[in-house]
Amino acid sequence: MNRKTSNLIVVDFRARAKPVQPQETPATVHTLNQAKNAQLAYELYVQASAIDTQPDRYDDAAALYGRAIALDPSMDVAYTNLGNIYVHRRHEARAISMYLQALHLNPRQPEAHYNLGYIHLQHDEYEMAVKCFQRSLEADPTFVDAHFNCAMALQELGDDLAAVAHWRTVVRLDPGSDWAEEARQQLARHARRATVRPATTLHEPSATPAHVSEVLDGMADWLAKQRGKDPTP
């Protein structure tokens, strides 16, 4: 099947502000320890994110993310970026586990939803891909990557009308990019067609805990089937 995707896994995004240190009093010793751990975890995260796109530094970056998570298990962004390293190293099942953990901590993290959708897209699992991209866009409607790949998945499903809406959004949000140029070409191809097939809507209401659970349950089932396919490093 001839199709073009963005070939992008989101690696780094919105670095969190450094935690505010509380007043040092005997009543806040425990809080101070937590704050110090969170500060160190943030610094390790920054170090890792500076090298995690370099293939020869994947091991170093993974170790730094692992240390950050050990210090601050609530750092959902570290799980996502560690998952990206596993994707690049072709340990897909482990990557999915990291994305699911990130979403357990933060169900509205757009990057984790996007990356799960991207994996589904690569396996031609278009309906699940669309659901994940939509979850990502519910959290961040300006996420151009998710609009682009959601359009690709919708097009494969024959939902041309919905795909066109996402192509137009790509052009509006990022008009000077290569992706916008591809979106314009897709829009021109649709315009040349005599008719557009009626859309089979896959859109759902805004994310709720029940909806997120549905996606996560589906991913967990899919992951269980994939574990035997993922080589042990």
mmCIF file of C-alpha atoms in Angstrom:
data_model
loop_
_atom_site.group_PDB
_atom_site.id
_atom_site.type_symbol
_atom_site.label_atom_id
_atom_site.label_comp_id
_atom_site.label_asym_id
_atom_site.label_seq_id
_atom_site.Cartn_x
_atom_site.Cartn_y
_atom_site.Cartn_z
ATOM 1 C CA MET A 1 0.000 0.000 0.000
ATOM 2 C CA ASN A 2 1.443 3.340 -1.050
ATOM 3 C CA ARG A 3 0.962 5.892 1.667
ATOM 4 C CA LYS A 4 3.015 8.632 3.209
ATOM 5 C CA THR A 5 3.166 9.365 6.919
ATOM 6 C CA SER A 6 5.107 11.935 8.844
ATOM 7 C CA ASN A 7 7.510 9.265 10.132
ATOM 8 C CA LEU A 8 7.694 11.174 13.383
ATOM 9 C CA ILE A 9 7.708 10.003 16.943
ATOM 10 C CA VAL A 10 7.533 12.931 19.312
ATOM 11 C CA VAL A 11 10.746 12.922 21.316
ATOM 12 C CA ASP A 12 10.720 16.050 23.431
ATOM 13 C CA PHE A 13 8.181 18.706 24.273
ATOM 14 C CA ARG A 14 7.228 21.358 26.800
ATOM 15 C CA ALA A 15 9.932 20.912 29.428
ATOM 16 C CA ARG A 16 8.344 21.457 32.804
ATOM 17 C CA ALA A 17 9.322 24.381 34.981
ATOM 18 C CA LYS A 18 11.632 23.584 37.835
ATOM 19 C CA PRO A 19 9.767 22.797 41.046
ATOM 20 C CA VAL A 20 9.425 25.541 43.635
ATOM 21 C CA GLN A 21 11.345 24.699 46.774
ATOM 22 C CA PRO A 22 9.204 24.912 49.931
ATOM 23 C CA GLN A 23 10.306 26.600 53.131
ATOM 24 C CA GLU A 24 12.757 24.471 55.079
ATOM 25 C CA THR A 25 11.020 23.748 58.369
ATOM 26 C CA PRO A 26 10.836 20.504 60.383
ATOM 27 C CA ALA A 27 7.213 20.079 59.292
ATOM 28 C CA THR A 28 8.210 20.002 55.618
ATOM 29 C CA VAL A 29 11.288 17.770 55.682
ATOM 30 C CA HIS A 30 9.464 15.063 53.738
ATOM 31 C CA THR A 31 8.210 17.644 51.243
ATOM 32 C CA LEU A 32 11.712 19.039 50.897
ATOM 33 C CA ASN A 33 13.070 15.585 50.073
ATOM 34 C CA GLN A 34 10.389 15.163 47.445
ATOM 35 C CA ALA A 35 11.183 18.573 45.986
ATOM 36 C CA LYS A 36 14.897 17.780 45.831
ATOM 37 C CA ASN A 37 14.176 14.483 44.095
ATOM 38 C CA ALA A 38 11.851 16.214 41.642
ATOM 39 C CA GLN A 39 14.490 18.858 40.931
ATOM 40 C CA LEU A 40 17.174 16.242 40.290
ATOM 41 C CA ALA A 41 14.748 14.214 38.165
ATOM 42 C CA TYR A 42 14.012 17.307 36.075
ATOM 43 C CA GLU A 43 17.733 17.919 35.544
ATOM 44 C CA LEU A 44 18.255 14.301 34.470
ATOM 45 C CA TYR A 45 15.270 14.636 32.111
ATOM 46 C CA VAL A 46 16.817 17.718 30.496
ATOM 47 C CA GLN A 47 20.145 15.913 30.057
ATOM 48 C CA ALA A 48 18.420 12.914 28.489
ATOM 49 C CA SER A 49 16.252 14.987 26.153
ATOM 50 C CA ALA A 50 19.393 16.658 24.786
ATOM 51 C CA ILE A 51 20.777 13.344 23.487
ATOM 52 C CA ASP A 52 17.824 10.988 22.995
ATOM 53 C CA THR A 53 17.653 11.553 19.219
ATOM 54 C CA GLN A 54 21.249 10.404 18.718
ATOM 55 C CA PRO A 55 21.372 6.650 17.935
ATOM 56 C CA ASP A 56 24.780 6.233 19.544
ATOM 57 C CA ARG A 57 23.465 7.815 22.758
ATOM 58 C CA TYR A 58 20.223 5.852 23.155
ATOM 59 C CA ASP A 59 21.627 3.771 25.997
ATOM 60 C CA ASP A 60 22.863 6.847 27.848
ATOM 61 C CA ALA A 61 19.547 8.651 27.391
ATOM 62 C CA ALA A 62 17.561 5.602 28.501
ATOM 63 C CA ALA A 63 19.673 5.336 31.645
ATOM 64 C CA LEU A 64 19.097 9.023 32.441
ATOM 65 C CA TYR A 65 15.347 8.703 31.952
ATOM 66 C CA GLY A 66 15.355 5.606 34.138
ATOM 67 C CA ARG A 67 17.110 7.516 36.919
ATOM 68 C CA ALA A 68 14.672 10.419 36.551
ATOM 69 C CA ILE A 69 11.718 8.055 36.880
ATOM 70 C CA ALA A 70 13.250 6.396 39.935
ATOM 71 C CA LEU A 71 13.520 9.793 41.620
ATOM 72 C CA ASP A 72 10.125 11.067 40.457
ATOM 73 C CA PRO A 73 7.777 8.230 39.403
ATOM 74 C CA SER A 74 5.098 10.801 38.555
ATOM 75 C CA MET A 75 7.118 12.319 35.678
ATOM 76 C CA ASP A 76 4.892 11.192 32.795
ATOM 77 C CA VAL A 77 7.027 12.936 30.155
ATOM 78 C CA ALA A 78 10.021 10.762 31.052
ATOM 79 C CA TYR A 79 7.999 7.587 30.424
ATOM 80 C CA THR A 80 6.951 8.911 27.009
ATOM 81 C CA ASN A 81 10.467 9.810 25.961
ATOM 82 C CA LEU A 82 11.825 6.502 27.211
ATOM 83 C CA GLY A 83 9.134 4.832 25.128
ATOM 84 C CA ASN A 84 10.381 6.719 22.089
ATOM 85 C CA ILE A 85 13.851 5.274 22.584
ATOM 86 C CA TYR A 86 12.342 1.788 22.688
ATOM 87 C CA VAL A 87 10.560 2.527 19.396
ATOM 88 C CA HIS A 88 13.814 3.569 17.773
ATOM 89 C CA ARG A 89 15.455 0.401 19.099
ATOM 90 C CA ARG A 90 12.564 -1.683 17.747
ATOM 91 C CA HIS A 91 11.303 -2.805 21.158
ATOM 92 C CA GLU A 92 7.728 -1.900 20.376
ATOM 93 C CA ALA A 93 5.994 -3.718 23.205
ATOM 94 C CA ARG A 94 8.204 -1.989 25.761
ATOM 95 C CA ALA A 95 7.516 1.358 24.106
ATOM 96 C CA ILE A 96 3.770 0.796 24.346
ATOM 97 C CA SER A 97 4.122 -0.081 28.023
ATOM 98 C CA MET A 98 5.873 3.254 28.609
ATOM 99 C CA TYR A 99 3.173 5.213 26.754
ATOM 100 C CA LEU A 100 0.436 3.463 28.709
ATOM 101 C CA GLN A 101 2.200 4.280 31.978
ATOM 102 C CA ALA A 102 2.482 7.929 30.903
ATOM 103 C CA LEU A 103 -1.258 7.990 30.207
ATOM 104 C CA HIS A 104 -1.997 6.324 33.520
ATOM 105 C CA LEU A 105 -0.244 9.272 35.167
ATOM 106 C CA ASN A 106 -1.634 11.889 32.787
ATOM 107 C CA PRO A 107 -4.598 10.688 30.670
ATOM 108 C CA ARG A 108 -4.530 13.904 28.625
ATOM 109 C CA GLN A 109 -0.903 13.846 27.582
ATOM 110 C CA PRO A 110 -1.170 14.474 23.807
ATOM 111 C CA GLU A 111 2.224 13.045 22.870
ATOM 112 C CA ALA A 112 1.626 9.602 24.378
ATOM 113 C CA HIS A 113 -1.754 9.311 22.625
ATOM 114 C CA TYR A 114 -0.135 10.451 19.384
ATOM 115 C CA ASN A 115 2.716 7.954 19.598
ATOM 116 C CA LEU A 116 0.293 5.084 20.240
ATOM 117 C CA GLY A 117 -1.693 6.216 17.222
ATOM 118 C CA TYR A 118 1.450 6.320 15.132
ATOM 119 C CA ILE A 119 2.276 2.715 16.068
ATOM 120 C CA HIS A 120 -1.244 1.637 15.100
ATOM 121 C CA LEU A 121 -0.890 3.497 11.798
ATOM 122 C CA GLN A 122 2.326 1.654 11.007
ATOM 123 C CA HIS A 123 0.453 -1.630 11.552
ATOM 124 C CA ASP A 124 -2.432 -0.512 9.264
ATOM 125 C CA GLU A 125 -4.783 -0.507 12.275
ATOM 126 C CA TYR A 126 -6.520 2.636 11.128
ATOM 127 C CA GLU A 127 -9.531 2.760 13.425
ATOM 128 C CA MET A 128 -7.406 2.481 16.556
ATOM 129 C CA ALA A 129 -4.976 5.011 15.078
ATOM 130 C CA VAL A 130 -7.792 7.516 14.552
ATOM 131 C CA LYS A 131 -9.021 7.066 18.116
ATOM 132 C CA CYS A 132 -5.563 7.734 19.514
ATOM 133 C CA PHE A 133 -4.997 10.767 17.280
ATOM 134 C CA GLN A 134 -8.375 12.156 18.291
ATOM 135 C CA ARG A 135 -7.485 11.754 21.977
ATOM 136 C CA SER A 136 -4.282 13.644 21.278
ATOM 137 C CA LEU A 137 -6.166 16.438 19.534
ATOM 138 C CA GLU A 138 -8.728 16.695 22.311
ATOM 139 C CA ALA A 139 -5.824 17.486 24.624
ATOM 140 C CA ASP A 140 -4.031 19.762 22.132
ATOM 141 C CA PRO A 141 -6.098 20.927 19.107
ATOM 142 C CA THR A 142 -3.020 22.655 17.632
ATOM 143 C CA PHE A 143 -0.958 19.439 17.412
ATOM 144 C CA VAL A 144 -0.124 19.488 13.679
ATOM 145 C CA ASP A 145 1.479 16.024 13.708
ATOM 146 C CA ALA A 146 -1.727 14.481 14.996
ATOM 147 C CA HIS A 147 -3.881 16.301 12.434
ATOM 148 C CA PHE A 148 -1.626 15.103 9.616
ATOM 149 C CA ASN A 149 -1.539 11.448 10.588
ATOM 150 C CA CYS A 150 -5.202 11.412 11.603
ATOM 151 C CA ALA A 151 -5.982 12.558 8.058
ATOM 152 C CA MET A 152 -3.843 9.730 6.679
ATOM 153 C CA ALA A 153 -5.686 7.138 8.761
ATOM 154 C CA LEU A 154 -9.125 8.560 7.934
ATOM 155 C CA GLN A 155 -8.262 8.529 4.248
ATOM 156 C CA GLU A 156 -7.335 4.852 4.469
ATOM 157 C CA LEU A 157 -10.736 4.219 6.083
ATOM 158 C CA GLY A 158 -12.489 5.997 3.214
ATOM 159 C CA ASP A 159 -13.632 8.888 5.399
ATOM 160 C CA ASP A 160 -12.531 11.532 2.905
ATOM 161 C CA LEU A 161 -14.661 14.337 4.307
ATOM 162 C CA ALA A 162 -13.137 14.052 7.782
ATOM 163 C CA ALA A 163 -9.645 13.699 6.274
ATOM 164 C CA VAL A 164 -10.143 16.931 4.298
ATOM 165 C CA ALA A 165 -10.988 18.786 7.520
ATOM 166 C CA HIS A 166 -7.678 17.684 9.055
ATOM 167 C CA TRP A 167 -5.693 18.536 5.880
ATOM 168 C CA ARG A 168 -7.150 22.042 6.006
ATOM 169 C CA THR A 169 -6.220 22.374 9.649
ATOM 170 C CA VAL A 170 -2.623 21.380 8.877
ATOM 171 C CA VAL A 171 -2.433 24.134 6.246
ATOM 172 C CA ARG A 172 -3.968 26.674 8.615
ATOM 173 C CA LEU A 173 -1.747 25.827 11.591
ATOM 174 C CA ASP A 174 1.584 25.369 9.800
ATOM 175 C CA PRO A 175 1.279 26.910 6.300
ATOM 176 C CA GLY A 176 4.988 27.018 5.483
ATOM 177 C CA SER A 177 5.863 23.422 6.380
ATOM 178 C CA ASP A 178 6.489 20.406 4.164
ATOM 179 C CA TRP A 179 3.467 18.807 5.790
ATOM 180 C CA ALA A 180 1.288 21.739 4.703
ATOM 181 C CA GLU A 181 2.514 21.278 1.147
ATOM 182 C CA GLU A 182 1.595 17.586 1.282
ATOM 183 C CA ALA A 183 -1.792 18.561 2.745
ATOM 184 C CA ARG A 184 -2.379 20.989 -0.144
ATOM 185 C CA GLN A 185 -1.612 18.227 -2.630
ATOM 186 C CA GLN A 186 -4.052 15.934 -0.870
ATOM 187 C CA LEU A 187 -6.715 18.647 -0.904
ATOM 188 C CA ALA A 188 -6.143 19.236 -4.619
ATOM 189 C CA ARG A 189 -6.566 15.527 -5.331
ATOM 190 C CA HIS A 190 -9.837 15.491 -3.399
ATOM 191 C CA ALA A 191 -11.040 18.585 -5.236
ATOM 192 C CA ARG A 192 -10.425 16.933 -8.622
ATOM 193 C CA ARG A 193 -12.735 14.067 -7.768
ATOM 194 C CA ALA A 194 -16.247 14.395 -9.077
ATOM 195 C CA THR A 195 -17.769 13.347 -5.766
ATOM 196 C CA VAL A 196 -16.614 12.716 -2.231
ATOM 197 C CA ARG A 197 -17.904 9.565 -0.556
ATOM 198 C CA PRO A 198 -20.149 10.240 2.447
ATOM 199 C CA ALA A 199 -18.146 10.283 5.632
ATOM 200 C CA THR A 200 -18.401 7.496 8.161
ATOM 201 C CA THR A 201 -17.835 9.575 11.234
ATOM 202 C CA LEU A 202 -15.368 8.284 13.761
ATOM 203 C CA HIS A 203 -15.427 11.421 15.865
ATOM 204 C CA GLU A 204 -16.487 11.058 19.471
ATOM 205 C CA PRO A 205 -17.293 13.490 22.289
ATOM 206 C CA SER A 206 -14.537 15.060 24.324
ATOM 207 C CA ALA A 207 -12.410 12.633 26.286
ATOM 208 C CA THR A 208 -13.847 11.322 29.524
ATOM 209 C CA PRO A 209 -12.281 8.822 31.906
ATOM 210 C CA ALA A 210 -14.484 6.121 30.365
ATOM 211 C CA HIS A 211 -13.348 6.980 26.849
ATOM 212 C CA VAL A 212 -9.705 7.061 27.852
ATOM 213 C CA SER A 213 -10.119 3.723 29.607
ATOM 214 C CA GLU A 214 -11.558 2.268 26.407
ATOM 215 C CA VAL A 215 -8.483 3.311 24.467
ATOM 216 C CA LEU A 216 -6.098 2.102 27.149
ATOM 217 C CA ASP A 217 -7.903 -1.233 27.450
ATOM 218 C CA GLY A 218 -7.711 -1.665 23.689
ATOM 219 C CA MET A 219 -4.003 -0.889 23.732
ATOM 220 C CA ALA A 220 -3.418 -3.287 26.622
ATOM 221 C CA ASP A 221 -5.148 -6.092 24.706
ATOM 222 C CA TRP A 222 -3.153 -5.276 21.600
ATOM 223 C CA LEU A 223 0.063 -5.154 23.615
ATOM 224 C CA ALA A 224 -0.592 -8.585 25.076
ATOM 225 C CA LYS A 225 -0.816 -9.992 21.553
ATOM 226 C CA GLN A 226 2.388 -8.238 20.514
ATOM 227 C CA ARG A 227 4.629 -9.284 23.389
ATOM 228 C CA GLY A 228 5.715 -12.461 21.684
ATOM 229 C CA LYS A 229 6.786 -10.476 18.629
ATOM 230 C CA ASP A 230 9.083 -8.060 20.467
ATOM 231 C CA PRO A 231 12.720 -9.264 20.644
ATOM 232 C CA THR A 232 14.428 -9.250 24.005
ATOM 233 C CA PRO A 233 17.296 -6.733 23.975
#
